[in-house]
PDB file of C-alpha atoms in Angstrom:
ATOM      1  CA  MET A   1     107.509 124.717  75.939  1.00 83.00           C
ATOM      2  CA  PRO A   2     110.916 123.296  76.719  1.00 91.00           C
ATOM      3  CA  THR A   3     112.092 120.192  74.892  1.00 94.00           C
ATOM      4  CA  PRO A   4     112.837 117.010  76.891  1.00 94.00           C
ATOM      5  CA  SER A   5     116.545 117.880  76.766  1.00 95.00           C
ATOM      6  CA  MET A   6     115.859 121.403  78.023  1.00 96.00           C
ATOM      7  CA  GLU A   7     113.739 119.898  80.799  1.00 96.00           C
ATOM      8  CA  ASP A   8     116.651 117.687  81.883  1.00 96.00           C
ATOM      9  CA  TYR A   9     118.874 120.756  82.147  1.00 97.00           C
ATOM     10  CA  LEU A  10     116.296 122.837  83.993  1.00 97.00           C
ATOM     11  CA  GLU A  11     115.638 120.023  86.447  1.00 97.00           C
ATOM     12  CA  ARG A  12     119.371 119.526  87.063  1.00 97.00           C
ATOM     13  CA  ILE A  13     120.021 123.263  87.460  1.00 97.00           C
ATOM     14  CA  TYR A  14     117.079 123.638  89.837  1.00 97.00           C
ATOM     15  CA  ARG A  15     118.329 120.714  91.955  1.00 97.00           C
ATOM     16  CA  LEU A  16     121.893 122.059  92.065  1.00 96.00           C
ATOM     17  CA  ILE A  17     120.777 125.522  93.121  1.00 95.00           C
ATOM     18  CA  ASP A  18     118.462 124.006  95.728  1.00 95.00           C
ATOM     19  CA  GLU A  19     121.223 121.750  97.112  1.00 95.00           C
ATOM     20  CA  LYS A  20     124.321 123.953  96.796  1.00 93.00           C
ATOM     21  CA  GLY A  21     123.019 127.460  96.260  1.00 92.00           C
ATOM     22  CA  TYR A  22     124.565 127.654  92.802  1.00 92.00           C
ATOM     23  CA  ALA A  23     124.959 125.707  89.565  1.00 93.00           C
ATOM     24  CA  ARG A  24     128.201 125.615  87.582  1.00 92.00           C
ATOM     25  CA  VAL A  25     128.520 124.408  84.008  1.00 93.00           C
ATOM     26  CA  ALA A  26     130.922 121.671  85.132  1.00 93.00           C
ATOM     27  CA  ASP A  27     128.431 120.373  87.720  1.00 94.00           C
ATOM     28  CA  ILE A  28     125.579 120.441  85.227  1.00 96.00           C
ATOM     29  CA  ALA A  29     127.646 118.613  82.603  1.00 97.00           C
ATOM     30  CA  GLU A  30     128.792 116.001  85.119  1.00 96.00           C
ATOM     31  CA  GLY A  31     125.265 115.395  86.424  1.00 94.00           C
ATOM     32  CA  LEU A  32     123.865 114.967  82.922  1.00 96.00           C
ATOM     33  CA  GLU A  33     126.900 113.058  81.658  1.00 94.00           C
ATOM     34  CA  VAL A  34     127.571 115.467  78.776  1.00 97.00           C
ATOM     35  CA  HIS A  35     130.633 117.450  77.710  1.00 97.00           C
ATOM     36  CA  PRO A  36     130.943 120.927  79.244  1.00 94.00           C
ATOM     37  CA  SER A  37     130.809 122.449  75.756  1.00 95.00           C
ATOM     38  CA  SER A  38     127.420 120.775  75.158  1.00 97.00           C
ATOM     39  CA  ALA A  39     126.193 122.024  78.523  1.00 96.00           C
ATOM     40  CA  THR A  40     127.347 125.548  77.668  1.00 95.00           C
ATOM     41  CA  LYS A  41     125.443 125.474  74.368  1.00 96.00           C
ATOM     42  CA  MET A  42     122.235 124.368  76.073  1.00 97.00           C
ATOM     43  CA  ILE A  43     122.668 126.943  78.841  1.00 97.00           C
ATOM     44  CA  GLN A  44     123.035 129.638  76.186  1.00 96.00           C
ATOM     45  CA  LYS A  45     119.812 128.403  74.556  1.00 97.00           C
ATOM     46  CA  LEU A  46     118.018 128.419  77.920  1.00 98.00           C
ATOM     47  CA  ASP A  47     119.291 131.979  78.435  1.00 97.00           C
ATOM     48  CA  LYS A  48     118.012 133.004  75.000  1.00 97.00           C
ATOM     49  CA  ASP A  49     114.612 131.443  75.784  1.00 97.00           C
ATOM     50  CA  GLU A  50     114.534 133.311  79.129  1.00 97.00           C
ATOM     51  CA  TYR A  51     114.612 130.300  81.455  1.00 98.00           C
ATOM     52  CA  LEU A  52     117.812 131.560  83.028  1.00 97.00           C
ATOM     53  CA  VAL A  53     120.337 134.372  82.914  1.00 95.00           C
ATOM     54  CA  TYR A  54     123.866 133.265  82.066  1.00 94.00           C
ATOM     55  CA  GLU A  55     127.018 135.333  82.236  1.00 86.00           C
ATOM     56  CA  LYS A  56     130.166 133.656  81.018  1.00 82.00           C
ATOM     57  CA  TYR A  57     132.631 133.053  83.878  1.00 79.00           C
ATOM     58  CA  ARG A  58     130.110 134.424  86.380  1.00 80.00           C
ATOM     59  CA  GLY A  59     127.494 131.701  86.560  1.00 84.00           C
ATOM     60  CA  LEU A  60     123.777 131.548  86.062  1.00 93.00           C
ATOM     61  CA  ILE A  61     120.503 132.171  87.815  1.00 93.00           C
ATOM     62  CA  LEU A  62     117.066 130.857  86.993  1.00 97.00           C
ATOM     63  CA  THR A  63     114.422 133.371  85.967  1.00 97.00           C
ATOM     64  CA  PRO A  64     111.012 133.119  87.654  1.00 97.00           C
ATOM     65  CA  LYS A  65     109.873 131.134  84.593  1.00 97.00           C
ATOM     66  CA  GLY A  66     112.880 128.799  84.912  1.00 97.00           C
ATOM     67  CA  LYS A  67     112.339 128.354  88.662  1.00 97.00           C
ATOM     68  CA  ARG A  68     108.650 127.548  88.159  1.00 97.00           C
ATOM     69  CA  ILE A  69     109.370 124.939  85.503  1.00 97.00           C
ATOM     70  CA  GLY A  70     112.380 123.524  87.381  1.00 97.00           C
ATOM     71  CA  LYS A  71     110.309 123.087  90.527  1.00 97.00           C
ATOM     72  CA  ARG A  72     107.506 121.410  88.564  1.00 96.00           C
ATOM     73  CA  LEU A  73     109.993 119.038  86.924  1.00 96.00           C
ATOM     74  CA  VAL A  74     111.535 118.053  90.263  1.00 97.00           C
ATOM     75  CA  GLU A  75     108.057 117.466  91.696  1.00 97.00           C
ATOM     76  CA  ARG A  76     107.064 115.387  88.648  1.00 96.00           C
ATOM     77  CA  HIS A  77     110.218 113.297  89.005  1.00 96.00           C
ATOM     78  CA  HIS A  78     109.537 112.721  92.702  1.00 97.00           C
ATOM     79  CA  LEU A  79     105.901 111.802  92.023  1.00 98.00           C
ATOM     80  CA  LEU A  80     106.917 109.235  89.417  1.00 98.00           C
ATOM     81  CA  GLU A  81     109.469 107.740  91.809  1.00 97.00           C
ATOM     82  CA  GLN A  82     106.721 107.481  94.459  1.00 96.00           C
ATOM     83  CA  PHE A  83     104.361 105.892  91.961  1.00 96.00           C
ATOM     84  CA  LEU A  84     106.827 103.245  90.817  1.00 97.00           C
ATOM     85  CA  GLU A  85     107.768 102.500  94.411  1.00 95.00           C
ATOM     86  CA  THR A  86     104.079 102.253  95.352  1.00 93.00           C
ATOM     87  CA  ILE A  87     103.275  99.754  92.632  1.00 92.00           C
ATOM     88  CA  GLY A  88     106.248  97.601  93.601  1.00 91.00           C
ATOM     89  CA  VAL A  89     108.938  98.370  91.033  1.00 93.00           C
ATOM     90  CA  LYS A  90     112.332  97.216  92.280  1.00 93.00           C
ATOM     91  CA  GLU A  91     114.325 100.076  93.768  1.00 95.00           C
ATOM     92  CA  GLU A  92     117.292  99.539  91.459  1.00 97.00           C
ATOM     93  CA  ASN A  93     115.020 100.146  88.436  1.00 97.00           C
ATOM     94  CA  ILE A  94     113.131 103.208  89.620  1.00 97.00           C
ATOM     95  CA  TYR A  95     115.551 106.017  88.658  1.00 93.00           C
ATOM     96  CA  LYS A  96     116.215 104.638  85.179  1.00 94.00           C
ATOM     97  CA  ASP A  97     112.516 104.008  84.581  1.00 97.00           C
ATOM     98  CA  VAL A  98     111.536 107.512  85.687  1.00 96.00           C
ATOM     99  CA  GLU A  99     114.172 108.980  83.375  1.00 92.00           C
ATOM    100  CA  GLY A 100     112.692 106.898  80.553  1.00 92.00           C
ATOM    101  CA  ILE A 101     109.067 107.928  81.009  1.00 95.00           C
ATOM    102  CA  GLU A 102     108.994 111.382  82.571  1.00 93.00           C
ATOM    103  CA  HIS A 103     109.088 113.318  79.288  1.00 91.00           C
ATOM    104  CA  HIS A 104     106.454 111.190  77.601  1.00 93.00           C
ATOM    105  CA  LEU A 105     103.489 111.615  79.919  1.00 95.00           C
ATOM    106  CA  SER A 106     100.729 114.150  79.449  1.00 94.00           C
ATOM    107  CA  THR A 107      99.639 116.518  82.182  1.00 93.00           C
ATOM    108  CA  ASP A 108      96.480 114.413  82.416  1.00 97.00           C
ATOM    109  CA  SER A 109      98.485 111.214  83.013  1.00 96.00           C
ATOM    110  CA  ILE A 110     100.586 112.937  85.686  1.00 96.00           C
ATOM    111  CA  ALA A 111      97.418 114.160  87.440  1.00 97.00           C
ATOM    112  CA  CYS A 112      95.938 110.643  87.375  1.00 97.00           C
ATOM    113  CA  ILE A 113      99.150 109.143  88.768  1.00 97.00           C
ATOM    114  CA  GLU A 114      99.160 111.767  91.502  1.00 97.00           C
ATOM    115  CA  SER A 115      95.566 110.847  92.410  1.00 97.00           C
ATOM    116  CA  LEU A 116      96.432 107.154  92.492  1.00 96.00           C
ATOM    117  CA  VAL A 117      99.461 107.677  94.736  1.00 96.00           C
ATOM    118  CA  GLU A 118      97.337 109.790  97.068  1.00 96.00           C
ATOM    119  CA  TYR A 119      94.581 107.145  97.058  1.00 96.00           C
ATOM    120  CA  PHE A 120      97.020 104.448  98.130  1.00 95.00           C
ATOM    121  CA  ARG A 121      98.449 106.782 100.789  1.00 95.00           C
ATOM    122  CA  ARG A 122      94.953 107.278 102.223  1.00 96.00           C
ATOM    123  CA  GLU A 123      93.903 103.638 101.793  1.00 95.00           C
ATOM    124  CA  PRO A 124      96.890 101.513 102.880  1.00 94.00           C
ATOM    125  CA  GLU A 125      94.791  98.342 102.946  1.00 95.00           C
ATOM    126  CA  ARG A 126      94.194  98.772  99.193  1.00 94.00           C
ATOM    127  CA  LEU A 127      97.931  99.067  98.683  1.00 93.00           C
ATOM    128  CA  GLU A 128      98.408  95.804 100.569  1.00 93.00           C
ATOM    129  CA  GLN A 129      95.817  94.179  98.290  1.00 94.00           C
ATOM    130  CA  LEU A 130      97.693  95.431  95.223  1.00 92.00           C
ATOM    131  CA  ARG A 131     100.984  94.085  96.556  1.00 90.00           C
ATOM    132  CA  SER A 132      99.348  90.760  97.358  1.00 92.00           C
ATOM    133  CA  VAL A 133      98.087  90.445  93.778  1.00 92.00           C
ATOM    134  CA  LYS A 134     101.548  91.309  92.472  1.00 88.00           C
ATOM    135  CA  GLU A 135     103.148  88.650  94.692  1.00 89.00           C
ATOM    136  CA  GLN A 136     100.661  86.050  93.461  1.00 90.00           C
ATOM    137  CA  MET A 137     101.365  86.964  89.847  1.00 89.00           C
ATOM    138  CA  ASP A 138     105.118  86.803  90.471  1.00 85.00           C
ATOM    139  CA  LEU A 139     104.728  83.302  91.912  1.00 88.00           C
ATOM    140  CA  GLU A 140     102.665  82.178  88.930  1.00 89.00           C
ATOM    141  CA  SER A 141     105.199  83.337  86.383  1.00 81.00           C
TER     142      SER A 141
END
């Protein structure tokens, strides 16, 4: 199992490859706000653990294992953004909040959140009721 830090790298690499067709150490470091040398060390560890194949000065590619996990991490991130948006979290807080919680939820919690988001998608009147309760509580506080 990858560590939370490894997950951040795999998610970033997966997104870069999806968006640009490639992922460079400099882009990974910039996106994660770390020094390129730190990014290189983690990439070497991910290579050793067979999440990707890295060749110095030539770039990297995700292995099937790395792609599978990267895709799952991107989907988890998106689901949590949807969830926080659904329950009325202010847009300016969503990204930071997702980054704070995404590594600390069990698979069971993620599955329950996914079910709840889907429930509200299928039952928009229930979502309106939830938002109404939230508005009332905001007015009372």
